[in-house]
């Protein structure tokens, strides 16, 4: 197996810097859009053969060092009683959002092995198709980001209702986070049992929190999930990713993750210094850089690699998901560049 990605997660030396791109299977690819014409988004996620096919599209098109299973962070919420749909042009909507302590108490327990069996089936299909060429990454939303979606009912700028519940009804907040943490842990473990080689927790929205609130209302649950997954499945790398986290970096170092994601709003070497030497880092090109002319894109990719300076424990990625309309040719050239560039100067 090309295990550069897994080696970098463990901070072992690698022959080339591994690269994969968050949301690498998606609308910027013409192959994806062709399938998307025939299916709704949730239908694609829930049809294992289709999810497997889409997972493999970027692997066939580019020399990526890891695949990530095609799914979404929100469908697992259906298992605990939330009603989800994706509306055209609007993104995800939860039709019965959590608004009170009574709503929290009404959530059910569920076994992700049953409630999201379609994703586990897709994992098995992809593992068979990859035949150990490259690793497969599984993922889950982290409990804060899931809670915020469940409470707001959709996208949000200020997380008004989430913070209201957190600040005014902390017992209900903690109960919700505890239930979501159990779901996330069981979902990650089920994906590992189905064959994924590493797992990533997406906490895309946690950067909206003040550090003291993150430390009190979120971090303990992230720590618990990571500790419990590691205890059951030692050796499977655990990646924790968020955006707008610069003010939380010293706290992320306490998460227990093997790898921490860095978005483009920080310098990756400065973020790594705040995390300490015990973790690997993933990142952190601005996704918009892929729209720049090649020399400018190359300069920006080189800056990331120079800041790392060849130290083991770096996975090249974007600072957030790849954007719609990204030129596929720039993705191809970026992957090639990351695989061949040798940093000669180290920026410190
Ligand atoms: O990285 C990957 O390629 C794996 C697949 C993946 C998707 N979503 C597919 C997807 C992953 C890891 C996610 C994570 C996800 N989903 C997050 C956390 C990471 C992040 O990007 O912040 C969040 C917040 C969601 C929820 C979500 N799903 C939103 C807000 C949207 C709508 C926005 C949009 O881009 O349309 C989605 C839809 C979605 N998830 C698409 C894909 C490929 C686009 C669906 C389409 O074809 O219309």
PDB file of C-alpha atoms in Angstrom, residues 83-334:
ATOM      1  CA  UNK A  83     -35.541  14.871   9.852  1.00  0.00           C
ATOM      2  CA  UNK A  84     -33.039  15.931   7.223  1.00  0.00           C
ATOM      3  CA  UNK A  85     -33.283  17.064   3.643  1.00  0.00           C
ATOM      4  CA  UNK A  86     -31.015  18.848   1.168  1.00  0.00           C
ATOM      5  CA  UNK A  87     -32.879  21.502  -0.799  1.00  0.00           C
ATOM      6  CA  UNK A  88     -31.545  22.762  -4.109  1.00  0.00           C
ATOM      7  CA  UNK A  89     -29.413  25.835  -3.599  1.00  0.00           C
ATOM      8  CA  UNK A  90     -30.103  25.967   0.113  1.00  0.00           C
ATOM      9  CA  UNK A  91     -27.942  23.239   1.597  1.00  0.00           C
ATOM     10  CA  UNK A  92     -29.100  20.987   4.424  1.00  0.00           C
ATOM     11  CA  UNK A  93     -32.284  21.613   6.404  1.00  0.00           C
ATOM     12  CA  UNK A  94     -33.370  19.926   9.634  1.00  0.00           C
ATOM     13  CA  UNK A  95     -37.145  20.048   9.791  1.00  0.00           C
ATOM     14  CA  UNK A  96     -37.567  19.371  13.523  1.00  0.00           C
ATOM     15  CA  UNK A  97     -34.668  21.303  15.081  1.00  0.00           C
ATOM     16  CA  UNK A  98     -33.810  20.966  18.757  1.00  0.00           C
ATOM     17  CA  UNK A  99     -35.089  24.023  20.607  1.00  0.00           C
ATOM     18  CA  UNK A 100     -35.622  22.940  24.217  1.00  0.00           C
ATOM     19  CA  UNK A 101     -34.556  20.577  26.978  1.00  0.00           C
ATOM     20  CA  UNK A 102     -37.654  18.508  26.131  1.00  0.00           C
ATOM     21  CA  UNK A 103     -36.430  18.158  22.528  1.00  0.00           C
ATOM     22  CA  UNK A 104     -33.069  16.917  23.830  1.00  0.00           C
ATOM     23  CA  UNK A 105     -34.805  14.419  26.124  1.00  0.00           C
ATOM     24  CA  UNK A 106     -36.879  13.121  23.182  1.00  0.00           C
ATOM     25  CA  UNK A 107     -33.846  12.058  21.117  1.00  0.00           C
ATOM     26  CA  UNK A 108     -33.440   8.313  20.702  1.00  0.00           C
ATOM     27  CA  UNK A 109     -30.437   6.107  21.008  1.00  0.00           C
ATOM     28  CA  UNK A 110     -29.392   4.380  17.827  1.00  0.00           C
ATOM     29  CA  UNK A 111     -26.889   1.934  16.454  1.00  0.00           C
ATOM     30  CA  UNK A 112     -25.073   3.482  13.474  1.00  0.00           C
ATOM     31  CA  UNK A 113     -24.407  -0.056  12.233  1.00  0.00           C
ATOM     32  CA  UNK A 114     -28.098  -0.074  11.343  1.00  0.00           C
ATOM     33  CA  UNK A 115     -29.022   3.589  10.901  1.00  0.00           C
ATOM     34  CA  UNK A 116     -26.169   4.394   8.490  1.00  0.00           C
ATOM     35  CA  UNK A 117     -25.521   0.895   7.188  1.00  0.00           C
ATOM     36  CA  UNK A 118     -25.442   2.367   3.635  1.00  0.00           C
ATOM     37  CA  UNK A 119     -22.204   4.250   4.414  1.00  0.00           C
ATOM     38  CA  UNK A 120     -20.668   1.146   5.998  1.00  0.00           C
ATOM     39  CA  UNK A 121     -21.595  -0.841   2.885  1.00  0.00           C
ATOM     40  CA  UNK A 122     -20.000   1.880   0.740  1.00  0.00           C
ATOM     41  CA  UNK A 123     -16.810   1.601   2.857  1.00  0.00           C
ATOM     42  CA  UNK A 124     -16.663  -2.147   2.183  1.00  0.00           C
ATOM     43  CA  UNK A 125     -17.161  -1.631  -1.559  1.00  0.00           C
ATOM     44  CA  UNK A 126     -14.468   1.059  -1.740  1.00  0.00           C
ATOM     45  CA  UNK A 127     -11.986  -1.015   0.282  1.00  0.00           C
ATOM     46  CA  UNK A 128     -12.454  -3.896  -2.132  1.00  0.00           C
ATOM     47  CA  UNK A 129     -12.014  -1.628  -5.171  1.00  0.00           C
ATOM     48  CA  UNK A 130      -8.930   0.103  -3.749  1.00  0.00           C
ATOM     49  CA  UNK A 131      -7.320  -3.278  -3.007  1.00  0.00           C
ATOM     50  CA  UNK A 132      -4.957  -1.548  -0.552  1.00  0.00           C
ATOM     51  CA  UNK A 133      -3.516   0.860  -3.135  1.00  0.00           C
ATOM     52  CA  UNK A 134      -4.098   3.841  -0.834  1.00  0.00           C
ATOM     53  CA  UNK A 135      -5.789   4.240   2.565  1.00  0.00           C
ATOM     54  CA  UNK A 136      -9.467   5.120   3.013  1.00  0.00           C
ATOM     55  CA  UNK A 137     -10.449   7.852   5.459  1.00  0.00           C
ATOM     56  CA  UNK A 138     -13.733   7.652   7.373  1.00  0.00           C
ATOM     57  CA  UNK A 139     -15.260  10.655   9.082  1.00  0.00           C
ATOM     58  CA  UNK A 140     -17.921  12.109  11.315  1.00  0.00           C
ATOM     59  CA  UNK A 141     -19.070  15.544  12.288  1.00  0.00           C
ATOM     60  CA  UNK A 142     -17.786  16.477  15.742  1.00  0.00           C
ATOM     61  CA  UNK A 143     -20.457  16.953  18.416  1.00  0.00           C
ATOM     62  CA  UNK A 144     -20.429  20.766  18.483  1.00  0.00           C
ATOM     63  CA  UNK A 145     -20.887  21.119  14.743  1.00  0.00           C
ATOM     64  CA  UNK A 146     -23.610  18.438  14.754  1.00  0.00           C
ATOM     65  CA  UNK A 147     -25.335  20.072  17.743  1.00  0.00           C
ATOM     66  CA  UNK A 148     -25.230  23.471  16.064  1.00  0.00           C
ATOM     67  CA  UNK A 149     -26.840  22.033  12.914  1.00  0.00           C
ATOM     68  CA  UNK A 150     -29.438  20.185  14.959  1.00  0.00           C
ATOM     69  CA  UNK A 151     -30.321  23.331  16.921  1.00  0.00           C
ATOM     70  CA  UNK A 152     -30.172  25.974  14.173  1.00  0.00           C
ATOM     71  CA  UNK A 153     -31.882  23.673  11.671  1.00  0.00           C
ATOM     72  CA  UNK A 154     -29.506  24.726   8.899  1.00  0.00           C
ATOM     73  CA  UNK A 155     -26.590  27.040   8.228  1.00  0.00           C
ATOM     74  CA  UNK A 156     -25.988  29.908  10.635  1.00  0.00           C
ATOM     75  CA  UNK A 157     -23.831  33.005  10.997  1.00  0.00           C
ATOM     76  CA  UNK A 158     -24.091  33.701  14.708  1.00  0.00           C
ATOM     77  CA  UNK A 159     -25.134  30.362  16.199  1.00  0.00           C
ATOM     78  CA  UNK A 160     -27.692  32.319  18.183  1.00  0.00           C
ATOM     79  CA  UNK A 161     -29.898  29.431  19.289  1.00  0.00           C
ATOM     80  CA  UNK A 162     -26.942  27.123  19.937  1.00  0.00           C
ATOM     81  CA  UNK A 163     -25.281  29.635  22.232  1.00  0.00           C
ATOM     82  CA  UNK A 164     -28.610  30.399  23.873  1.00  0.00           C
ATOM     83  CA  UNK A 165     -29.031  26.748  24.825  1.00  0.00           C
ATOM     84  CA  UNK A 166     -25.396  26.512  25.911  1.00  0.00           C
ATOM     85  CA  UNK A 167     -25.505  29.655  28.077  1.00  0.00           C
ATOM     86  CA  UNK A 168     -29.074  29.469  29.427  1.00  0.00           C
ATOM     87  CA  UNK A 169     -29.600  25.713  29.787  1.00  0.00           C
ATOM     88  CA  UNK A 170     -26.185  24.184  30.310  1.00  0.00           C
ATOM     89  CA  UNK A 171     -27.631  20.895  31.600  1.00  0.00           C
ATOM     90  CA  UNK A 172     -29.587  20.408  28.362  1.00  0.00           C
ATOM     91  CA  UNK A 173     -26.488  21.372  26.375  1.00  0.00           C
ATOM     92  CA  UNK A 174     -24.329  18.827  28.200  1.00  0.00           C
ATOM     93  CA  UNK A 175     -26.971  16.138  27.766  1.00  0.00           C
ATOM     94  CA  UNK A 176     -27.141  16.809  24.012  1.00  0.00           C
ATOM     95  CA  UNK A 177     -23.339  16.758  23.698  1.00  0.00           C
ATOM     96  CA  UNK A 178     -23.108  13.500  25.652  1.00  0.00           C
ATOM     97  CA  UNK A 179     -25.680  11.824  23.386  1.00  0.00           C
ATOM     98  CA  UNK A 180     -24.010  13.100  20.228  1.00  0.00           C
ATOM     99  CA  UNK A 181     -20.610  11.957  21.504  1.00  0.00           C
ATOM    100  CA  UNK A 182     -21.871   8.412  21.922  1.00  0.00           C
ATOM    101  CA  UNK A 183     -23.300   8.527  18.389  1.00  0.00           C
ATOM    102  CA  UNK A 184     -20.044   9.892  16.942  1.00  0.00           C
ATOM    103  CA  UNK A 185     -17.910   7.348  18.781  1.00  0.00           C
ATOM    104  CA  UNK A 186     -20.082   4.425  17.665  1.00  0.00           C
ATOM    105  CA  UNK A 187     -20.188   5.729  14.090  1.00  0.00           C
ATOM    106  CA  UNK A 188     -16.404   6.078  13.889  1.00  0.00           C
ATOM    107  CA  UNK A 189     -15.894   2.615  15.392  1.00  0.00           C
ATOM    108  CA  UNK A 190     -18.390   1.115  12.929  1.00  0.00           C
ATOM    109  CA  UNK A 191     -16.494   2.688  10.018  1.00  0.00           C
ATOM    110  CA  UNK A 192     -13.198   1.310  11.349  1.00  0.00           C
ATOM    111  CA  UNK A 193     -14.763  -2.154  11.657  1.00  0.00           C
ATOM    112  CA  UNK A 194     -15.983  -1.809   8.056  1.00  0.00           C
ATOM    113  CA  UNK A 195     -12.413  -1.104   6.963  1.00  0.00           C
ATOM    114  CA  UNK A 196     -11.432   2.590   7.047  1.00  0.00           C
ATOM    115  CA  UNK A 197      -7.754   3.171   7.819  1.00  0.00           C
ATOM    116  CA  UNK A 198      -8.056   6.543   9.579  1.00  0.00           C
ATOM    117  CA  UNK A 199     -10.859   8.790  10.819  1.00  0.00           C
ATOM    118  CA  UNK A 200     -11.388  12.535  10.705  1.00  0.00           C
ATOM    119  CA  UNK A 201     -13.666  14.570  12.954  1.00  0.00           C
ATOM    120  CA  UNK A 202     -15.063  17.692  11.261  1.00  0.00           C
ATOM    121  CA  UNK A 203     -15.711  20.524  13.722  1.00  0.00           C
ATOM    122  CA  UNK A 204     -16.128  23.156  11.025  1.00  0.00           C
ATOM    123  CA  UNK A 205     -18.101  25.517  13.241  1.00  0.00           C
ATOM    124  CA  UNK A 206     -16.346  25.315  16.626  1.00  0.00           C
ATOM    125  CA  UNK A 207     -14.278  28.376  15.723  1.00  0.00           C
ATOM    126  CA  UNK A 208     -17.380  30.426  16.561  1.00  0.00           C
ATOM    127  CA  UNK A 209     -16.744  29.855  20.273  1.00  0.00           C
ATOM    128  CA  UNK A 210     -14.746  31.805  22.830  1.00  0.00           C
ATOM    129  CA  UNK A 211     -11.853  29.706  24.175  1.00  0.00           C
ATOM    130  CA  UNK A 212     -13.376  29.402  27.662  1.00  0.00           C
ATOM    131  CA  UNK A 213     -16.673  28.168  26.209  1.00  0.00           C
ATOM    132  CA  UNK A 214     -14.890  25.753  23.905  1.00  0.00           C
ATOM    133  CA  UNK A 215     -12.925  24.426  26.897  1.00  0.00           C
ATOM    134  CA  UNK A 216     -16.027  23.963  29.044  1.00  0.00           C
ATOM    135  CA  UNK A 217     -18.773  22.974  26.608  1.00  0.00           C
ATOM    136  CA  UNK A 218     -16.989  21.198  23.755  1.00  0.00           C
ATOM    137  CA  UNK A 219     -13.428  20.030  24.367  1.00  0.00           C
ATOM    138  CA  UNK A 220     -14.287  17.398  27.023  1.00  0.00           C
ATOM    139  CA  UNK A 221     -16.541  15.625  24.519  1.00  0.00           C
ATOM    140  CA  UNK A 222     -13.955  15.716  21.747  1.00  0.00           C
ATOM    141  CA  UNK A 223     -11.405  14.316  24.212  1.00  0.00           C
ATOM    142  CA  UNK A 224     -13.804  11.571  25.256  1.00  0.00           C
ATOM    143  CA  UNK A 225     -14.561  10.488  21.682  1.00  0.00           C
ATOM    144  CA  UNK A 226     -10.884  10.423  20.740  1.00  0.00           C
ATOM    145  CA  UNK A 227      -9.877   8.538  23.903  1.00  0.00           C
ATOM    146  CA  UNK A 228     -12.637   5.943  23.468  1.00  0.00           C
ATOM    147  CA  UNK A 229     -11.977   5.363  19.771  1.00  0.00           C
ATOM    148  CA  UNK A 230      -8.258   5.014  20.474  1.00  0.00           C
ATOM    149  CA  UNK A 231      -8.875   2.591  23.357  1.00  0.00           C
ATOM    150  CA  UNK A 232     -10.972   0.296  21.118  1.00  0.00           C
ATOM    151  CA  UNK A 233      -8.913   0.706  17.945  1.00  0.00           C
ATOM    152  CA  UNK A 234      -5.360   1.646  18.873  1.00  0.00           C
ATOM    153  CA  UNK A 235      -3.199   2.462  15.871  1.00  0.00           C
ATOM    154  CA  UNK A 236      -5.960   4.012  13.731  1.00  0.00           C
ATOM    155  CA  UNK A 237      -4.988   7.683  13.242  1.00  0.00           C
ATOM    156  CA  UNK A 238      -7.537  10.232  14.448  1.00  0.00           C
ATOM    157  CA  UNK A 239      -7.612  13.638  12.759  1.00  0.00           C
ATOM    158  CA  UNK A 240      -9.427  16.667  14.205  1.00  0.00           C
ATOM    159  CA  UNK A 241     -10.294  19.523  11.864  1.00  0.00           C
ATOM    160  CA  UNK A 242     -12.002  22.859  12.291  1.00  0.00           C
ATOM    161  CA  UNK A 243     -11.960  26.303  10.740  1.00  0.00           C
ATOM    162  CA  UNK A 244     -11.374  29.692  12.335  1.00  0.00           C
ATOM    163  CA  UNK A 245      -9.666  27.909  15.217  1.00  0.00           C
ATOM    164  CA  UNK A 246      -6.581  30.129  15.599  1.00  0.00           C
ATOM    165  CA  UNK A 247      -7.697  31.331  19.036  1.00  0.00           C
ATOM    166  CA  UNK A 248      -8.283  27.725  20.099  1.00  0.00           C
ATOM    167  CA  UNK A 249      -4.952  26.234  18.971  1.00  0.00           C
ATOM    168  CA  UNK A 250      -3.487  25.787  22.470  1.00  0.00           C
ATOM    169  CA  UNK A 251      -6.701  23.965  23.486  1.00  0.00           C
ATOM    170  CA  UNK A 252      -6.733  21.740  20.370  1.00  0.00           C
ATOM    171  CA  UNK A 253      -3.365  20.434  21.513  1.00  0.00           C
ATOM    172  CA  UNK A 254      -5.268  18.864  24.445  1.00  0.00           C
ATOM    173  CA  UNK A 255      -7.773  17.064  22.210  1.00  0.00           C
ATOM    174  CA  UNK A 256      -5.670  13.911  22.023  1.00  0.00           C
ATOM    175  CA  UNK A 257      -5.865  13.807  18.193  1.00  0.00           C
ATOM    176  CA  UNK A 258      -2.930  12.376  16.237  1.00  0.00           C
ATOM    177  CA  UNK A 259      -3.330  15.032  13.539  1.00  0.00           C
ATOM    178  CA  UNK A 260      -4.751  18.565  13.709  1.00  0.00           C
ATOM    179  CA  UNK A 261      -6.130  20.380  10.673  1.00  0.00           C
ATOM    180  CA  UNK A 262      -5.110  23.994  10.093  1.00  0.00           C
ATOM    181  CA  UNK A 263      -7.089  26.415   7.931  1.00  0.00           C
ATOM    182  CA  UNK A 264      -5.438  29.135   5.806  1.00  0.00           C
ATOM    183  CA  UNK A 265      -6.010  31.888   8.349  1.00  0.00           C
ATOM    184  CA  UNK A 266      -2.910  30.744  10.274  1.00  0.00           C
ATOM    185  CA  UNK A 267       0.650  30.028   9.180  1.00  0.00           C
ATOM    186  CA  UNK A 268       0.987  26.271   9.375  1.00  0.00           C
ATOM    187  CA  UNK A 269       4.370  26.300  11.142  1.00  0.00           C
ATOM    188  CA  UNK A 270       3.108  28.783  13.740  1.00  0.00           C
ATOM    189  CA  UNK A 271       0.043  26.631  14.348  1.00  0.00           C
ATOM    190  CA  UNK A 272       2.276  23.558  14.701  1.00  0.00           C
ATOM    191  CA  UNK A 273       4.424  25.381  17.277  1.00  0.00           C
ATOM    192  CA  UNK A 274       1.248  26.061  19.283  1.00  0.00           C
ATOM    193  CA  UNK A 275       0.180  22.409  19.062  1.00  0.00           C
ATOM    194  CA  UNK A 276       3.563  21.111  20.178  1.00  0.00           C
ATOM    195  CA  UNK A 277       5.691  18.323  18.691  1.00  0.00           C
ATOM    196  CA  UNK A 278       3.385  15.447  19.677  1.00  0.00           C
ATOM    197  CA  UNK A 279       0.931  15.901  16.790  1.00  0.00           C
ATOM    198  CA  UNK A 280       1.041  15.903  13.004  1.00  0.00           C
ATOM    199  CA  UNK A 281      -0.520  18.732  10.976  1.00  0.00           C
ATOM    200  CA  UNK A 282      -2.782  18.800   7.928  1.00  0.00           C
ATOM    201  CA  UNK A 283      -3.244  21.796   5.660  1.00  0.00           C
ATOM    202  CA  UNK A 284      -3.433  24.589   4.766  1.00  0.00           C
ATOM    203  CA  UNK A 285      -3.729  26.126   1.316  1.00  0.00           C
ATOM    204  CA  UNK A 286      -6.550  28.645   0.822  1.00  0.00           C
ATOM    205  CA  UNK A 287      -9.062  26.789  -1.425  1.00  0.00           C
ATOM    206  CA  UNK A 288      -9.292  29.961  -3.524  1.00  0.00           C
ATOM    207  CA  UNK A 289      -5.607  29.557  -4.451  1.00  0.00           C
ATOM    208  CA  UNK A 290      -6.717  26.815  -6.862  1.00  0.00           C
ATOM    209  CA  UNK A 291      -8.369  29.517  -8.973  1.00  0.00           C
ATOM    210  CA  UNK A 292      -5.107  31.473  -9.376  1.00  0.00           C
ATOM    211  CA  UNK A 293      -2.845  31.209 -12.431  1.00  0.00           C
ATOM    212  CA  UNK A 294      -0.439  28.297 -12.029  1.00  0.00           C
ATOM    213  CA  UNK A 295       2.692  30.314 -11.035  1.00  0.00           C
ATOM    214  CA  UNK A 296       0.774  31.957  -8.189  1.00  0.00           C
ATOM    215  CA  UNK A 297      -0.781  28.656  -7.086  1.00  0.00           C
ATOM    216  CA  UNK A 298       2.669  27.042  -7.151  1.00  0.00           C
ATOM    217  CA  UNK A 299       4.171  29.883  -5.099  1.00  0.00           C
ATOM    218  CA  UNK A 300       1.484  29.440  -2.457  1.00  0.00           C
ATOM    219  CA  UNK A 301       1.882  25.653  -2.319  1.00  0.00           C
ATOM    220  CA  UNK A 302       5.654  26.098  -2.054  1.00  0.00           C
ATOM    221  CA  UNK A 303       5.223  28.482   0.877  1.00  0.00           C
ATOM    222  CA  UNK A 304       3.255  25.843   2.802  1.00  0.00           C
ATOM    223  CA  UNK A 305       5.929  23.215   2.099  1.00  0.00           C
ATOM    224  CA  UNK A 306       8.792  25.599   2.957  1.00  0.00           C
ATOM    225  CA  UNK A 307       7.165  26.436   6.267  1.00  0.00           C
ATOM    226  CA  UNK A 308       7.059  22.720   7.089  1.00  0.00           C
ATOM    227  CA  UNK A 309      10.656  22.431   5.883  1.00  0.00           C
ATOM    228  CA  UNK A 310      10.576  18.671   5.401  1.00  0.00           C
ATOM    229  CA  UNK A 311       9.733  17.863   9.024  1.00  0.00           C
ATOM    230  CA  UNK A 312       7.914  14.524   9.284  1.00  0.00           C
ATOM    231  CA  UNK A 313       4.234  14.780  10.193  1.00  0.00           C
ATOM    232  CA  UNK A 314       2.689  16.930   7.457  1.00  0.00           C
ATOM    233  CA  UNK A 315      -0.248  16.008   5.252  1.00  0.00           C
ATOM    234  CA  UNK A 316      -0.811  18.552   2.502  1.00  0.00           C
ATOM    235  CA  UNK A 317      -4.441  19.633   2.156  1.00  0.00           C
ATOM    236  CA  UNK A 318      -6.577  22.717   1.709  1.00  0.00           C
ATOM    237  CA  UNK A 319      -7.552  24.820   4.704  1.00  0.00           C
ATOM    238  CA  UNK A 320     -11.217  23.859   4.023  1.00  0.00           C
ATOM    239  CA  UNK A 321     -13.170  21.949   1.388  1.00  0.00           C
ATOM    240  CA  UNK A 322     -12.429  22.361  -2.309  1.00  0.00           C
ATOM    241  CA  UNK A 323     -14.798  24.837  -3.941  1.00  0.00           C
ATOM    242  CA  UNK A 324     -17.266  24.328  -6.775  1.00  0.00           C
ATOM    243  CA  UNK A 325     -15.804  25.326 -10.172  1.00  0.00           C
ATOM    244  CA  UNK A 326     -12.203  24.691  -9.116  1.00  0.00           C
ATOM    245  CA  UNK A 327     -10.308  23.859 -12.360  1.00  0.00           C
ATOM    246  CA  UNK A 328      -9.539  20.138 -12.369  1.00  0.00           C
ATOM    247  CA  UNK A 329      -6.276  20.796 -14.163  1.00  0.00           C
ATOM    248  CA  UNK A 330      -5.018  22.912 -11.253  1.00  0.00           C
ATOM    249  CA  UNK A 331      -5.810  20.043  -8.888  1.00  0.00           C
ATOM    250  CA  UNK A 332      -3.734  17.702 -11.080  1.00  0.00           C
ATOM    251  CA  UNK A 333      -0.786  20.125 -11.163  1.00  0.00           C
ATOM    252  CA  UNK A 334      -0.969  20.794  -7.428  1.00  0.00           C
TER     253      UNK A 334
END
